[in-house]
């Protein structure tokens, strides 16, 4: 049995125009949000994990961590939250990859490709739906952070800017998840593939410890890590302790570095994902 693809002679031609592409993407976004609302455990489990990280790192490791020579657990909790926020938005990558792999496995993607819709709408809709779920998770996580002693010190506008950078990073990483989801055969493989590389990215960074405490050969890796740039930017914008003093450009201009890294990741991995989507078969 054959399936229709974008290049098949009998496949409906996608309608052109930016407006139509946006409309198609929003329709797919709505479909995925409705699906999430009908499976509330997906959202609940996505909220539990970051809350556990906050509690564990705050109260289990907090007393043994030093931030700029200060071992006060309250200081470490404020230092920690920017890293937890960034880790949470990037770990959503695994969910994005698993969702797309599940759609591929069930043949839903082939059905979408047989419709006269923008080629990238299916993937854009999925990543936008994941972005909405990530925003909800950040709201809950911020409330938990406030309960354990985290505070913002530079005003609400800068704090909102920090959350915007976090969402941009999460959206960028969701495109990596999309590519992984299109490249594997099962949702389970997508989940595993989406997490394996995230652990070194998040832990070889400034999220949980000051890079100055790392070995000399690994410190530059941590400082040029796109993840570290967003964490550094959030600490600056929140006014939290632990802003790294370094000559590395991403650490000196973290806001710009965070934006540039995220935009670059979106451009590269969206291009690769859409190309893979055109040719992917189950």
Coordinates of N, CA, C and O in Angstrom, one line a residue, residues 3-187:
X3 N 1.4 5.5 0.2 CA 0.9 6.7 0.8 C 1.2 7.9 0.0 O 2.2 8.0 -0.7
X4 N 0.4 8.9 0.1 CA 0.6 10.2 -0.6 C 1.7 11.0 0.1 O 1.7 11.1 1.3
X5 N 2.6 11.5 -0.7 CA 3.6 12.4 -0.1 C 3.5 13.7 -0.8 O 2.8 13.9 -1.8
X6 N 4.4 14.7 -0.3 CA 4.3 16.0 -0.9 C 4.7 16.0 -2.4 O 4.2 16.9 -3.2
X7 N 5.5 15.0 -2.8 CA 6.0 15.0 -4.2 C 5.2 14.0 -5.1 O 5.5 13.8 -6.2
X8 N 4.3 13.3 -4.5 CA 3.5 12.3 -5.2 C 2.6 13.0 -6.2 O 2.0 14.0 -6.0
X9 N 2.4 12.4 -7.4 CA 1.6 13.1 -8.5 C 0.2 13.3 -8.0 O -0.4 14.3 -8.4
X10 N -0.4 12.4 -7.2 CA -1.8 12.6 -6.8 C -2.0 13.4 -5.6 O -3.2 13.5 -5.2
X11 N -1.0 13.8 -5.0 CA -1.1 14.5 -3.7 C -1.7 15.9 -3.9 O -1.2 16.6 -4.8
X12 N -2.6 16.4 -3.1 CA -3.1 17.8 -3.2 C -1.9 18.8 -3.0 O -1.1 18.5 -2.2
X13 N -1.9 19.8 -3.8 CA -0.8 20.8 -3.7 C -1.1 21.7 -2.5 O -2.2 22.2 -2.4
X14 N -0.1 21.9 -1.6 CA -0.4 22.8 -0.5 C -0.6 24.2 -0.9 O 0.0 24.7 -1.9
X15 N -1.5 24.9 -0.2 CA -1.9 26.3 -0.6 C -0.7 27.2 -0.1 O -0.1 26.9 0.9
X16 N -0.4 28.2 -0.9 CA 0.7 29.1 -0.6 C 0.3 30.2 0.3 O -0.8 30.4 0.7
X17 N 1.3 31.1 0.5 CA 1.1 32.3 1.3 C 1.5 32.1 2.8 O 1.2 31.1 3.4
X18 N 2.0 33.2 3.3 CA 2.4 33.2 4.7 C 1.2 33.1 5.6 O 1.1 32.3 6.6
X19 N 0.1 33.8 5.2 CA -1.1 33.8 6.0 C -1.7 32.4 6.1 O -2.1 31.9 7.2
X20 N -1.7 31.7 5.0 CA -2.2 30.3 5.0 C -1.4 29.4 5.8 O -1.9 28.5 6.5
X21 N -0.1 29.6 5.7 CA 0.9 28.7 6.5 C 0.6 29.0 8.0 O 0.6 28.0 8.8
X22 N 0.4 30.2 8.4 CA 0.2 30.5 9.8 C -1.2 29.9 10.3 O -1.3 29.3 11.3
X23 N -2.2 30.0 9.4 CA -3.5 29.5 9.7 C -3.4 27.9 9.9 O -4.0 27.4 10.8
X24 N -2.7 27.3 9.0 CA -2.6 25.8 9.1 C -1.8 25.4 10.4 O -2.2 24.5 11.0
X25 N -0.8 26.2 10.7 CA 0.0 25.9 11.9 C -0.9 26.0 13.2 O -0.8 25.2 14.1
X26 N -1.7 27.1 13.2 CA -2.6 27.3 14.3 C -3.7 26.2 14.5 O -4.0 25.8 15.6
X27 N -4.2 25.7 13.3 CA -5.1 24.6 13.4 C -4.5 23.4 14.0 O -5.1 22.7 14.8
X28 N -3.3 23.1 13.6 CA -2.6 21.9 14.1 C -2.3 22.2 15.6 O -2.3 21.2 16.4
X29 N -1.9 23.4 16.0 CA -1.7 23.7 17.4 C -2.9 23.5 18.2 O -2.8 22.9 19.3
X30 N -4.0 23.9 17.7 CA -5.3 23.7 18.4 C -5.6 22.2 18.6 O -6.0 21.8 19.7
X31 N -5.3 21.4 17.6 CA -5.5 20.0 17.6 C -4.7 19.4 18.7 O -5.2 18.5 19.5
X32 N -3.4 19.8 18.8 CA -2.6 19.2 19.8 C -2.9 19.7 21.2 O -2.8 18.9 22.2
X33 N -3.4 20.9 21.4 CA -3.8 21.4 22.7 C -5.0 20.7 23.2 O -5.2 20.3 24.4
X34 N -6.0 20.4 22.3 CA -7.2 19.6 22.6 C -6.8 18.2 23.1 O -7.3 17.7 24.0
X35 N -5.8 17.7 22.3 CA -5.4 16.3 22.7 C -4.7 16.3 24.1 O -5.0 15.4 24.9
X36 N -3.9 17.3 24.4 CA -3.3 17.4 25.7 C -4.3 17.5 26.8 O -4.2 16.9 27.9
X37 N -5.4 18.3 26.5 CA -6.4 18.5 27.6 C -7.2 17.3 27.8 O -7.8 17.1 28.9
X38 N -7.2 16.4 26.9 CA -8.0 15.1 27.0 C -7.1 14.0 27.7 O -7.6 12.9 28.0
X39 N -5.8 14.3 27.8 CA -4.9 13.4 28.5 C -4.2 14.2 29.6 O -3.0 14.6 29.5
X40 N -4.9 14.6 30.7 CA -4.3 15.5 31.7 C -3.1 15.0 32.4 O -2.3 15.7 32.9
X41 N -2.9 13.6 32.4 CA -1.7 13.1 33.1 C -0.4 13.5 32.4 O 0.6 13.6 33.0
X42 N -0.5 13.8 31.1 CA 0.7 14.3 30.4 C 1.1 15.6 31.0 O 2.3 15.8 31.2
X43 N 0.2 16.5 31.3 CA 0.5 17.8 31.9 C 0.9 17.6 33.3 O 1.9 18.2 33.8
X44 N 0.2 16.8 34.0 CA 0.5 16.6 35.5 C 1.9 16.1 35.7 O 2.7 16.6 36.5
X45 N 2.3 15.0 34.9 CA 3.6 14.4 35.1 C 4.7 15.4 34.6 O 5.8 15.4 35.2
X46 N 4.4 16.2 33.6 CA 5.3 17.2 33.2 C 5.6 18.3 34.3 O 6.6 18.9 34.3
X47 N 4.6 18.5 35.2 CA 4.8 19.5 36.2 C 5.5 18.9 37.4 O 6.2 19.6 38.1
X48 N 5.3 17.6 37.7 CA 5.9 17.0 38.9 C 7.4 16.9 38.8 O 8.0 17.2 39.8
X49 N 7.9 16.6 37.7 CA 9.4 16.4 37.6 C 10.2 17.7 38.0 O 11.1 17.6 38.9
X50 N 9.9 18.9 37.4 CA 10.6 20.0 37.8 C 10.4 20.4 39.3 O 11.3 21.0 39.9
X51 N 9.2 20.2 39.8 CA 9.0 20.5 41.2 C 9.9 19.6 42.1 O 10.4 20.1 43.1
X52 N 10.0 18.4 41.7 CA 10.9 17.5 42.4 C 12.3 18.0 42.4 O 13.1 17.9 43.4
X53 N 12.8 18.4 41.2 CA 14.1 19.0 41.1 C 14.3 20.2 42.1 O 15.4 20.3 42.7
X54 N 13.4 21.0 42.1 CA 13.5 22.2 43.0 C 13.6 21.8 44.4 O 14.5 22.2 45.2
X55 N 12.8 20.9 44.9 CA 12.8 20.4 46.3 C 14.1 19.7 46.6 O 14.7 20.0 47.6
X56 N 14.5 18.8 45.7 CA 15.7 18.0 46.0 C 16.9 18.8 46.0 O 17.7 18.7 47.0
X57 N 17.1 19.7 45.0 CA 18.3 20.5 45.0 C 18.3 21.5 46.1 O 19.4 21.9 46.6
X58 N 17.2 22.1 46.4 CA 17.1 23.1 47.4 C 17.4 22.6 48.8 O 18.2 23.2 49.6
X59 N 16.8 21.5 49.2 CA 16.9 21.0 50.6 C 17.8 19.8 50.8 O 18.2 19.6 51.9
X60 N 18.2 19.1 49.7 CA 19.1 18.0 49.9 C 20.6 18.4 49.6 O 21.5 18.2 50.4
X61 N 20.8 19.2 48.5 CA 22.1 19.7 48.2 C 22.4 21.1 48.6 O 23.6 21.5 48.6
X62 N 21.4 21.9 48.8 CA 21.5 23.3 49.1 C 22.5 23.6 50.2 O 23.3 24.6 50.1
X63 N 22.5 22.8 51.3 CA 23.4 23.1 52.4 C 24.9 22.9 52.1 O 25.7 23.4 52.9
X64 N 25.2 22.1 51.1 CA 26.6 21.8 50.8 C 27.1 22.5 49.6 O 28.3 22.3 49.2
X65 N 26.3 23.4 49.0 CA 26.7 24.2 47.8 C 27.2 25.6 48.2 O 26.7 26.2 49.1
X66 N 28.2 26.0 47.4 CA 28.7 27.4 47.7 C 28.5 28.2 46.4 O 28.7 27.8 45.3
X67 N 28.0 29.5 46.7 CA 27.8 30.4 45.6 C 28.6 31.6 45.9 O 28.3 32.4 46.8
X68 N 29.7 31.8 45.2 CA 30.6 32.9 45.4 C 31.2 32.9 46.8 O 31.4 33.9 47.4
X69 N 31.4 31.7 47.3 CA 32.0 31.6 48.7 C 30.9 31.6 49.8 O 31.2 31.4 51.0
X70 N 29.7 31.8 49.4 CA 28.6 31.9 50.4 C 27.9 30.5 50.4 O 27.4 30.0 49.4
X71 N 27.8 29.9 51.6 CA 27.2 28.5 51.7 C 25.8 28.6 52.3 O 25.2 27.6 52.6
X72 N 25.2 29.8 52.3 CA 23.8 29.9 52.8 C 22.9 29.2 51.9 O 22.8 29.5 50.7
X73 N 22.1 28.3 52.4 CA 21.1 27.5 51.5 C 20.1 28.5 50.8 O 19.7 28.2 49.7
X74 N 19.8 29.6 51.5 CA 18.8 30.5 50.9 C 19.4 31.1 49.6 O 18.7 31.4 48.6
X75 N 20.7 31.4 49.7 CA 21.4 32.0 48.5 C 21.5 31.0 47.4 O 21.2 31.3 46.2
X76 N 21.7 29.7 47.7 CA 21.8 28.7 46.7 C 20.4 28.5 46.0 O 20.3 28.2 44.8
X77 N 19.4 28.6 46.8 CA 18.0 28.4 46.2 C 17.7 29.5 45.2 O 17.1 29.2 44.2
X78 N 18.2 30.7 45.5 CA 18.0 31.8 44.4 C 18.9 31.5 43.2 O 18.5 31.8 42.1
X79 N 20.1 31.1 43.5 CA 21.0 30.7 42.4 C 20.4 29.6 41.5 O 20.6 29.6 40.3
X80 N 19.8 28.6 42.2 CA 19.3 27.4 41.5 C 18.2 27.7 40.5 O 18.2 27.0 39.5
X81 N 17.3 28.6 40.8 CA 16.0 28.6 40.1 C 16.2 28.9 38.6 O 15.5 28.3 37.8
X82 N 17.1 29.8 38.2 CA 17.3 30.0 36.8 C 17.7 28.8 36.1 O 17.3 28.5 35.0
X83 N 18.6 28.0 36.7 CA 19.0 26.7 36.1 C 17.9 25.7 36.0 O 17.7 25.0 35.0
X84 N 17.0 25.6 37.0 CA 15.9 24.7 37.0 C 14.9 25.2 35.9 O 14.3 24.3 35.2
X85 N 14.6 26.5 35.8 CA 13.7 27.0 34.8 C 14.2 26.5 33.4 O 13.5 26.0 32.6
X86 N 15.6 26.8 33.1 CA 16.1 26.4 31.8 C 16.1 24.9 31.6 O 15.8 24.5 30.5
X87 N 16.4 24.1 32.6 CA 16.4 22.7 32.5 C 15.0 22.2 32.1 O 14.8 21.3 31.3
X88 N 14.0 22.8 32.8 CA 12.6 22.4 32.5 C 12.1 22.6 31.1 O 11.5 21.8 30.5
X89 N 12.5 23.8 30.5 CA 12.0 24.1 29.2 C 12.8 23.3 28.2 O 12.2 22.9 27.1
X90 N 14.0 22.9 28.5 CA 14.8 22.0 27.5 C 14.3 20.6 27.6 O 14.3 19.9 26.6
X91 N 14.0 20.1 28.8 CA 13.5 18.7 28.9 C 12.2 18.5 28.2 O 11.8 17.3 27.9
X92 N 11.5 19.5 27.9 CA 10.3 19.4 27.1 C 10.5 18.8 25.7 O 9.7 18.4 25.0
X93 N 11.8 18.9 25.3 CA 12.3 18.4 24.0 C 11.9 16.9 23.8 O 11.4 16.5 22.8
X94 N 12.0 16.1 24.9 CA 11.7 14.7 24.8 C 10.2 14.5 24.5 O 9.9 13.6 23.7
X95 N 9.4 15.3 25.1 CA 7.9 15.2 24.9 C 7.6 15.5 23.4 O 6.7 14.9 22.8
X96 N 8.2 16.6 22.9 CA 8.0 16.9 21.5 C 8.4 15.8 20.6 O 7.6 15.5 19.6
X97 N 9.5 15.2 20.8 CA 10.0 14.2 19.9 C 9.1 12.9 20.0 O 8.8 12.3 19.0
X98 N 8.7 12.6 21.3 CA 7.8 11.4 21.4 C 6.5 11.6 20.8 O 5.9 10.7 20.2
X99 N 5.9 12.9 20.9 CA 4.6 13.1 20.3 C 4.6 13.0 18.8 O 3.7 12.4 18.1
X100 N 5.7 13.5 18.1 CA 5.8 13.4 16.7 C 6.1 12.0 16.2 O 5.5 11.5 15.2
X101 N 6.9 11.3 17.0 CA 7.1 9.9 16.7 C 5.9 9.0 16.8 O 5.6 8.1 16.0
X102 N 5.0 9.4 17.8 CA 3.8 8.7 18.0 C 2.8 8.9 16.8 O 2.2 8.0 16.3
X103 N 2.8 10.2 16.3 CA 2.0 10.5 15.1 C 2.5 9.8 13.9 O 1.7 9.3 13.1
X104 N 3.8 9.7 13.8 CA 4.4 9.0 12.7 C 4.0 7.5 12.7 O 3.6 6.9 11.7
X105 N 4.1 6.9 13.9 CA 3.9 5.5 14.1 C 2.4 5.1 13.8 O 2.2 4.0 13.2
X106 N 1.5 6.0 14.1 CA 0.1 5.8 13.9 C -0.4 6.1 12.5 O -1.5 5.9 12.1
X107 N 0.5 6.7 11.7 CA 0.2 7.0 10.3 C -0.5 8.4 10.2 O -0.9 8.8 9.1
X108 N -0.6 9.1 11.3 CA -1.3 10.4 11.2 C -0.5 11.4 10.3 O -1.1 12.2 9.6
X109 N 0.8 11.4 10.4 CA 1.6 12.3 9.6 C 1.4 12.1 8.1 O 1.3 13.0 7.3
X110 N 1.2 10.8 7.7 CA 0.9 10.6 6.3 C -0.4 11.1 5.9 O -0.6 11.6 4.7
X111 N -1.4 11.1 6.8 CA -2.7 11.7 6.5 C -2.6 13.2 6.3 O -3.2 13.8 5.4
X112 N -1.8 13.8 7.2 CA -1.6 15.3 7.1 C -0.9 15.6 5.8 O -1.2 16.6 5.1
X113 N 0.1 14.8 5.4 CA 0.9 15.1 4.2 C 0.0 15.0 2.9 O 0.4 15.5 1.9
X114 N -1.1 14.2 3.0 CA -2.0 14.1 1.9 C -3.0 15.3 1.7 O -3.7 15.3 0.8
X115 N -2.9 16.2 2.7 CA -3.8 17.3 2.7 C -3.2 18.6 2.1 O -1.9 18.7 2.1
X116 N -3.9 19.5 1.5 CA -3.4 20.7 0.9 C -3.1 21.7 1.9 O -3.7 22.7 2.1
X117 N -2.0 21.5 2.7 CA -1.6 22.4 3.8 C -0.1 22.6 3.7 O 0.6 21.9 3.1
X118 N 0.3 23.7 4.4 CA 1.7 24.1 4.4 C 2.6 22.9 4.9 O 2.2 22.3 5.9
X119 N 3.7 22.7 4.3 CA 4.5 21.6 4.6 C 5.0 21.6 6.0 O 5.1 20.5 6.7
X120 N 5.3 22.8 6.6 CA 5.9 22.8 7.9 C 4.8 23.0 9.0 O 5.2 23.1 10.2
X121 N 3.5 23.1 8.6 CA 2.5 23.4 9.6 C 2.3 22.3 10.7 O 2.1 22.6 11.8
X122 N 2.5 21.0 10.3 CA 2.3 20.0 11.3 C 3.4 20.1 12.4 O 3.1 20.0 13.5
X123 N 4.6 20.3 12.0 CA 5.7 20.4 12.9 C 5.6 21.7 13.7 O 5.8 21.8 14.9
X124 N 5.3 22.8 13.0 CA 5.1 24.1 13.7 C 4.0 24.1 14.7 O 4.1 24.6 15.9
X125 N 2.9 23.5 14.3 CA 1.8 23.3 15.3 C 2.1 22.5 16.5 O 1.7 22.9 17.6
X126 N 2.9 21.4 16.3 CA 3.3 20.6 17.4 C 4.2 21.4 18.4 O 4.0 21.4 19.6
X127 N 5.2 22.1 17.8 CA 6.1 22.8 18.7 C 5.4 24.0 19.4 O 5.8 24.3 20.5
X128 N 4.5 24.6 18.7 CA 3.7 25.7 19.4 C 2.9 25.2 20.6 O 2.8 25.8 21.6
X129 N 2.3 24.0 20.4 CA 1.5 23.4 21.4 C 2.4 23.1 22.6 O 2.0 23.3 23.8
X130 N 3.5 22.5 22.3 CA 4.5 22.2 23.4 C 4.9 23.5 24.1 O 5.2 23.5 25.3
X131 N 5.0 24.6 23.4 CA 5.4 25.9 24.0 C 4.4 26.3 25.0 O 4.7 26.9 26.0
X132 N 3.1 26.2 24.6 CA 2.0 26.5 25.6 C 2.1 25.7 26.8 O 2.0 26.2 28.0
X133 N 2.3 24.4 26.7 CA 2.5 23.5 27.9 C 3.7 23.9 28.7 O 3.7 24.0 29.9
X134 N 4.8 24.3 28.0 CA 6.0 24.8 28.7 C 5.7 26.0 29.5 O 6.2 26.2 30.7
X135 N 5.0 27.0 28.9 CA 4.6 28.2 29.6 C 3.8 27.9 30.9 O 4.1 28.5 32.0
X136 N 2.9 27.0 30.8 CA 2.1 26.6 32.0 C 3.0 26.0 33.1 O 2.9 26.3 34.3
X137 N 4.0 25.2 32.7 CA 4.9 24.6 33.6 C 5.7 25.6 34.3 O 6.0 25.6 35.5
X138 N 6.2 26.6 33.5 CA 7.0 27.7 34.1 C 6.2 28.5 35.2 O 6.7 28.9 36.2
X139 N 4.9 28.7 34.9 CA 4.1 29.4 35.9 C 4.0 28.7 37.2 O 4.2 29.2 38.3
X140 N 3.8 27.4 37.1 CA 3.7 26.5 38.3 C 5.1 26.5 39.0 O 5.2 26.6 40.2
X141 N 6.1 26.4 38.2 CA 7.5 26.3 38.8 C 7.8 27.6 39.5 O 8.5 27.6 40.5
X142 N 7.4 28.7 38.9 CA 7.7 30.0 39.5 C 7.0 30.1 40.9 O 7.6 30.7 41.8
X143 N 5.8 29.6 41.0 CA 5.1 29.7 42.3 C 5.8 28.8 43.3 O 6.0 29.2 44.4
X144 N 6.3 27.6 42.9 CA 7.0 26.7 43.8 C 8.3 27.4 44.2 O 8.7 27.4 45.4
X145 N 9.0 28.1 43.2 CA 10.2 28.8 43.6 C 10.0 29.9 44.6 O 10.8 30.1 45.6
X146 N 8.9 30.6 44.5 CA 8.6 31.7 45.5 C 8.3 31.0 46.8 O 8.7 31.6 47.9
X147 N 7.7 29.9 46.9 CA 7.5 29.2 48.1 C 8.8 28.7 48.8 O 8.8 28.7 50.1
X148 N 9.8 28.4 48.1 CA 11.0 27.9 48.7 C 12.0 29.1 48.9 O 13.1 28.8 49.4
X149 N 11.7 30.3 48.6 CA 12.5 31.4 48.9 C 13.1 32.2 47.7 O 13.8 33.2 47.9
X150 N 12.8 31.8 46.5 CA 13.3 32.5 45.3 C 12.6 33.8 45.2 O 11.4 33.9 45.4
X151 N 13.3 34.8 44.8 CA 12.7 36.2 44.5 C 13.3 36.8 43.3 O 14.5 36.5 42.9
X152 N 12.6 37.7 42.7 CA 13.1 38.6 41.6 C 13.4 39.9 42.3 O 12.7 40.4 43.1
X153 N 14.6 40.5 41.8 CA 15.0 41.8 42.5 C 15.2 42.9 41.5 O 15.5 44.0 41.9
X154 N 14.9 42.7 40.2 CA 15.1 43.8 39.2 C 13.8 44.2 38.6 O 13.9 44.8 37.5
X155 N 12.7 43.9 39.2 CA 11.4 44.4 38.7 C 10.8 43.4 37.7 O 11.4 42.5 37.2
X156 N 9.5 43.6 37.6 CA 8.7 42.7 36.8 C 9.0 42.7 35.3 O 9.1 41.6 34.7
X157 N 9.2 43.9 34.7 CA 9.6 43.9 33.2 C 10.8 43.0 32.9 O 10.7 42.2 31.9
X158 N 11.8 43.1 33.7 CA 13.0 42.3 33.4 C 12.8 40.8 33.6 O 13.3 40.0 32.9
X159 N 12.0 40.5 34.7 CA 11.6 39.1 34.9 C 10.8 38.6 33.8 O 11.1 37.4 33.4
X160 N 9.9 39.3 33.2 CA 9.2 38.8 32.1 C 10.1 38.6 30.9 O 9.9 37.7 30.1
X161 N 11.1 39.5 30.7 CA 12.1 39.3 29.7 C 12.8 38.0 29.9 O 13.1 37.3 28.9
X162 N 13.2 37.7 31.1 CA 13.9 36.4 31.4 C 13.0 35.2 31.0 O 13.5 34.2 30.4
X163 N 11.7 35.3 31.4 CA 10.8 34.2 31.0 C 10.6 34.1 29.5 O 10.5 33.0 29.0
X164 N 10.7 35.2 28.8 CA 10.6 35.2 27.3 C 11.8 34.5 26.8 O 11.7 33.7 25.8
X165 N 13.0 34.7 27.3 CA 14.2 34.0 26.8 C 14.1 32.5 27.1 O 14.5 31.7 26.3
X166 N 13.5 32.2 28.2 CA 13.4 30.7 28.6 C 12.4 30.1 27.6 O 12.7 28.9 27.1
X167 N 11.3 30.7 27.2 CA 10.4 30.1 26.3 C 11.0 30.0 24.9 O 10.8 29.1 24.2
X168 N 11.8 31.0 24.5 CA 12.5 31.0 23.2 C 13.5 29.8 23.2 O 13.5 29.1 22.2
X169 N 14.2 29.6 24.3 CA 15.1 28.5 24.3 C 14.3 27.1 24.3 O 14.7 26.2 23.5
X170 N 13.2 27.0 25.0 CA 12.4 25.8 24.9 C 11.9 25.6 23.6 O 11.8 24.4 23.1
X171 N 11.4 26.6 22.9 CA 10.9 26.5 21.5 C 12.0 26.0 20.6 O 11.8 25.2 19.7
X172 N 13.2 26.6 20.7 CA 14.3 26.2 19.9 C 14.7 24.7 20.1 O 14.8 24.0 19.1
X173 N 14.7 24.3 21.3 CA 15.1 22.9 21.6 C 14.0 21.9 21.2 O 14.2 20.8 20.9
X174 N 12.7 22.4 21.1 CA 11.6 21.5 20.7 C 11.8 21.2 19.2 O 11.3 20.1 18.8
X175 N 12.5 22.0 18.4 CA 12.8 21.6 17.0 C 13.8 20.5 16.9 O 13.8 19.7 16.0
X176 N 14.7 20.5 17.9 CA 15.7 19.4 18.0 C 14.9 18.1 18.3 O 15.1 17.0 17.7
X177 N 13.9 18.2 19.2 CA 13.0 17.1 19.5 C 12.2 16.6 18.3 O 12.0 15.4 18.1
X178 N 11.8 17.6 17.5 CA 11.0 17.3 16.3 C 11.8 16.4 15.3 O 11.4 15.5 14.7
X179 N 13.1 16.9 15.1 CA 14.0 16.1 14.2 C 14.2 14.7 14.7 O 14.2 13.7 14.0
X180 N 14.4 14.6 16.0 CA 14.6 13.2 16.6 C 13.4 12.4 16.4 O 13.4 11.2 16.1
X181 N 12.2 13.0 16.7 CA 10.9 12.2 16.5 C 10.7 11.7 15.1 O 10.1 10.7 14.9
X182 N 11.2 12.5 14.1 CA 11.0 12.1 12.7 C 12.1 11.1 12.3 O 11.9 10.5 11.3
X183 N 13.1 10.9 13.1 CA 14.2 10.1 12.7 C 14.2 8.7 13.4 O 15.1 7.9 13.0
X184 N 13.3 8.5 14.3 CA 13.2 7.2 15.0 C 11.9 6.5 14.6 O 11.0 7.0 14.1
X185 N 11.8 5.2 15.1 CA 10.7 4.4 14.7 C 9.6 4.4 15.7 O 8.4 4.1 15.4
X186 N 9.9 4.6 17.0 CA 8.9 4.5 18.1 C 9.0 5.7 19.0 O 10.0 6.3 19.1
X187 N 7.9 6.0 19.7 CA 7.9 7.1 20.7 C 8.9 6.8 21.8 O 9.5 7.7 22.4

